[in-house]
Amino acid sequence: MRHNRIHTKFLTIMGLLIALNVFAPAAEAVQVKKVYRGIANFSAWDLQKTEPIGGVVDPAKSLVLISSAAANTTNNRYGERNFLFTAELLGNDKIKMDRGASHVEASVAWQVMEFADGVRVQRGVVSLDKGMLSKSITLPPLSPAVEIEKSVPIVTVNTLTGGNSATSFVRTHEFFVDASLSQSGTSTVLTLKRGKASATANDQPLNLAW
């Protein structure tokens, strides 16, 4: 694992709500305080890794971004459960990454971006049970209220489904989720929806971190 940080930069974004409820106020300017990044390497036996990010951040102003890669999963039918990862900020100085199964080596490139001004972040974890197409989550209220036209949801997923003759690769469409925000009265609602959800004995929940 390696990490470094980038000191103060400025972004001008027409409203930003990242990681679930990041939003920019009327000034429409967002200031990045610092960015931590690194690469976590998973052995064929690693399901989870927790890495120090190399500093301390304010979780309410910080978001997590990841990308991942894995060794060959086609010939051995190990499938999506090896290379789909969720990522969460733990406390104010660590990042936790999980996958559904561990049969092959994998790596996760991660970034933790902390903002100085103009951003608020809400986060959580949830599962879509097998056979469940969607789930709606009412977010805790913020003051001032969230403006969904200045808000962007970010979701990462992992699953134990995928990787045997019944489920490998034929159900890839079940592992990707649309995330949208709406207003219900004075509440802000996050809706997570996938195109199909099987409920056979081989299927497992789809886990999401937002």
Coordinates of C-alpha atoms in Angstrom, one line a residue:
M1 CA 0.0 0.0 0.0
R2 CA 1.2 3.5 -0.7
H3 CA -0.3 6.8 -0.1
N4 CA 0.4 10.5 -0.4
R5 CA -1.5 13.7 -0.1
I6 CA -2.2 16.7 -2.2
H7 CA -2.5 20.1 -0.5
T8 CA -5.1 22.8 -1.1
K9 CA -6.7 23.0 -4.5
F10 CA -9.8 24.7 -5.8
L11 CA -12.7 23.3 -7.8
T12 CA -15.6 25.2 -9.2
I13 CA -18.5 22.8 -9.7
M14 CA -22.1 23.6 -10.4
G15 CA -23.3 21.8 -7.2
L16 CA -21.7 18.7 -5.9
L17 CA -23.2 16.1 -3.7
I18 CA -20.9 13.2 -3.6
A19 CA -20.8 10.0 -1.6
L20 CA -24.4 10.6 -1.0
N21 CA -25.1 14.0 0.1
V22 CA -22.4 16.3 -0.8
F23 CA -23.7 19.7 -1.9
A24 CA -22.4 23.1 -2.8
P25 CA -24.1 26.3 -1.3
A26 CA -25.1 29.3 -3.3
A27 CA -21.5 30.4 -4.0
E28 CA -21.2 27.4 -6.3
A29 CA -17.5 26.9 -5.3
V30 CA -16.0 23.9 -3.6
Q31 CA -12.6 23.9 -2.0
V32 CA -10.6 20.7 -1.8
K33 CA -8.5 20.6 1.3
K34 CA -6.5 17.5 0.6
V35 CA -6.6 14.1 -1.2
Y36 CA -5.2 10.8 0.2
R37 CA -4.7 7.9 -2.2
G38 CA -3.2 4.4 -2.3
I39 CA -3.5 0.9 -3.7
A40 CA -4.6 -2.0 -1.6
N41 CA -3.4 -5.4 -2.9
F42 CA -5.6 -8.5 -2.1
S43 CA -4.2 -12.0 -2.1
A44 CA -6.4 -14.9 -3.2
W45 CA -7.4 -15.3 0.4
D46 CA -8.3 -11.7 1.3
L47 CA -11.9 -10.8 1.7
Q48 CA -11.4 -7.5 3.4
K49 CA -8.7 -4.9 4.0
T50 CA -8.5 -1.9 6.2
E51 CA -5.9 0.7 5.4
P52 CA -4.7 3.8 7.1
I53 CA -5.2 6.7 4.7
G54 CA -2.1 8.6 6.0
G55 CA -3.9 11.4 7.8
V56 CA -7.0 12.5 9.7
V57 CA -10.1 13.9 7.9
D58 CA -13.5 15.2 8.7
P59 CA -15.9 12.4 7.7
A60 CA -18.7 14.9 7.1
K61 CA -16.6 16.6 4.5
S62 CA -14.9 13.6 2.9
L63 CA -15.8 11.1 0.2
V64 CA -14.3 7.8 -1.0
L65 CA -13.7 6.8 -4.6
I66 CA -12.3 3.5 -5.8
S67 CA -11.6 1.4 -8.9
S68 CA -10.6 -2.3 -8.8
A69 CA -9.1 -5.0 -10.9
A70 CA -8.7 -8.8 -10.4
A71 CA -6.8 -11.7 -11.9
N72 CA -8.5 -14.0 -14.5
T73 CA -12.0 -15.0 -13.3
T74 CA -13.4 -16.3 -16.6
N75 CA -11.9 -19.7 -17.0
N76 CA -12.3 -20.7 -13.3
R77 CA -15.8 -19.4 -12.9
Y78 CA -15.0 -17.3 -9.9
G79 CA -16.8 -14.3 -11.4
E80 CA -18.0 -11.0 -10.2
R81 CA -17.9 -11.8 -6.5
N82 CA -14.1 -11.5 -6.7
F83 CA -13.7 -8.1 -8.3
L84 CA -16.7 -6.1 -7.0
F85 CA -15.8 -4.1 -3.9
T86 CA -17.5 -1.8 -1.4
A87 CA -15.5 0.9 0.3
E88 CA -16.2 2.7 3.5
L89 CA -14.5 5.4 5.6
L90 CA -13.8 4.0 9.1
G91 CA -13.6 6.7 11.7
N92 CA -11.5 9.6 10.5
D93 CA -8.3 7.9 9.4
K94 CA -9.0 4.5 7.7
I95 CA -10.7 3.0 4.7
K96 CA -12.3 -0.4 4.6
M97 CA -12.7 -2.4 1.4
D98 CA -14.8 -5.6 1.1
R99 CA -15.6 -8.2 -1.6
G100 CA -18.0 -11.1 -1.6
A101 CA -15.5 -13.9 -2.1
S102 CA -11.8 -14.5 -2.4
H103 CA -10.4 -16.9 -5.0
V104 CA -8.1 -14.8 -7.0
E105 CA -5.7 -11.8 -6.4
A106 CA -7.2 -8.3 -6.8
S107 CA -6.3 -4.7 -6.2
V108 CA -8.2 -1.6 -5.3
A109 CA -7.0 1.9 -6.1
W110 CA -8.6 4.3 -3.5
Q111 CA -8.8 8.0 -2.9
V112 CA -10.2 9.9 0.0
M113 CA -11.0 13.5 -0.8
E114 CA -11.6 15.9 2.0
F115 CA -13.2 19.3 1.3
A116 CA -12.6 22.5 3.2
D117 CA -15.8 24.3 2.3
G118 CA -19.1 23.9 0.5
V119 CA -19.6 20.1 0.9
R120 CA -21.6 17.9 3.3
V121 CA -21.4 14.1 3.0
Q122 CA -23.9 11.5 4.3
R123 CA -23.1 7.8 4.1
G124 CA -24.4 4.4 5.0
V125 CA -24.5 0.7 4.1
V126 CA -27.5 -1.4 2.9
S127 CA -28.3 -4.7 1.2
L128 CA -30.7 -5.7 -1.5
D129 CA -31.8 -9.2 -0.6
K130 CA -32.1 -11.8 -3.4
G131 CA -35.2 -11.1 -5.4
M132 CA -35.3 -7.5 -4.3
L133 CA -35.3 -5.0 -7.2
S134 CA -35.0 -1.7 -5.3
K135 CA -34.8 -0.1 -1.9
S136 CA -35.6 3.5 -0.8
I137 CA -33.8 5.2 2.1
T138 CA -35.0 8.4 3.8
L139 CA -31.9 10.4 4.6
P140 CA -31.4 12.1 8.0
P141 CA -32.4 15.7 7.7
L142 CA -29.8 18.4 7.3
S143 CA -30.0 22.1 7.9
P144 CA -30.1 23.8 5.5
A145 CA -32.0 21.2 3.6
V146 CA -30.4 19.2 0.8
E147 CA -31.0 20.5 -2.7
I148 CA -31.1 17.4 -4.9
E149 CA -30.3 19.4 -8.0
K150 CA -27.0 20.1 -6.4
S151 CA -26.5 16.5 -5.1
V152 CA -24.8 13.4 -6.5
P153 CA -25.1 9.9 -5.1
I154 CA -22.1 7.5 -5.3
V155 CA -22.5 3.8 -4.6
T156 CA -20.1 0.8 -4.4
V157 CA -21.3 -2.8 -4.4
N158 CA -20.2 -6.3 -3.6
T159 CA -21.9 -9.7 -3.7
L160 CA -21.4 -13.4 -3.1
T161 CA -23.5 -14.3 -6.1
G162 CA -21.6 -15.1 -9.3
G163 CA -18.9 -17.6 -9.7
N164 CA -20.6 -21.0 -10.3
S165 CA -22.2 -22.6 -13.4
A166 CA -25.6 -21.3 -12.4
T167 CA -24.8 -17.6 -11.8
S168 CA -21.4 -16.7 -13.2
F169 CA -21.5 -13.9 -15.9
V170 CA -25.1 -14.7 -16.9
R171 CA -26.4 -12.3 -14.2
T172 CA -23.9 -9.4 -14.5
H173 CA -26.9 -7.0 -15.0
E174 CA -28.0 -7.8 -11.4
F175 CA -24.8 -6.4 -9.9
F176 CA -25.2 -2.8 -11.1
V177 CA -27.5 -0.3 -9.5
D178 CA -29.0 3.0 -10.4
A179 CA -28.9 5.5 -7.5
S180 CA -31.2 8.5 -7.6
L181 CA -32.4 11.3 -5.2
S182 CA -35.9 12.6 -4.8
Q183 CA -37.9 14.8 -2.5
S184 CA -40.8 13.4 -0.5
G185 CA -42.4 16.3 1.4
T186 CA -39.5 17.8 3.4
S187 CA -37.5 14.5 3.3
T188 CA -34.7 13.5 0.8
V189 CA -35.0 9.9 -0.4
L190 CA -32.2 7.8 -2.0
T191 CA -33.5 5.1 -4.2
L192 CA -31.3 2.2 -5.3
K193 CA -32.6 0.1 -8.2
R194 CA -31.4 -2.8 -10.4
G195 CA -32.8 -4.2 -13.5
K196 CA -33.4 -7.7 -12.4
A197 CA -33.1 -9.7 -9.1
S198 CA -33.2 -13.5 -9.1
A199 CA -34.1 -15.5 -6.0
T200 CA -32.7 -19.0 -6.6
A201 CA -30.8 -21.0 -4.0
N202 CA -27.5 -19.8 -5.6
D203 CA -28.3 -16.1 -5.2
Q204 CA -27.1 -13.9 -2.4
P205 CA -27.8 -10.3 -1.3
L206 CA -26.2 -7.4 -3.1
N207 CA -24.3 -5.2 -0.6
L208 CA -24.0 -1.5 -1.1
A209 CA -22.0 1.3 0.5
W210 CA -23.2 4.8 -0.3

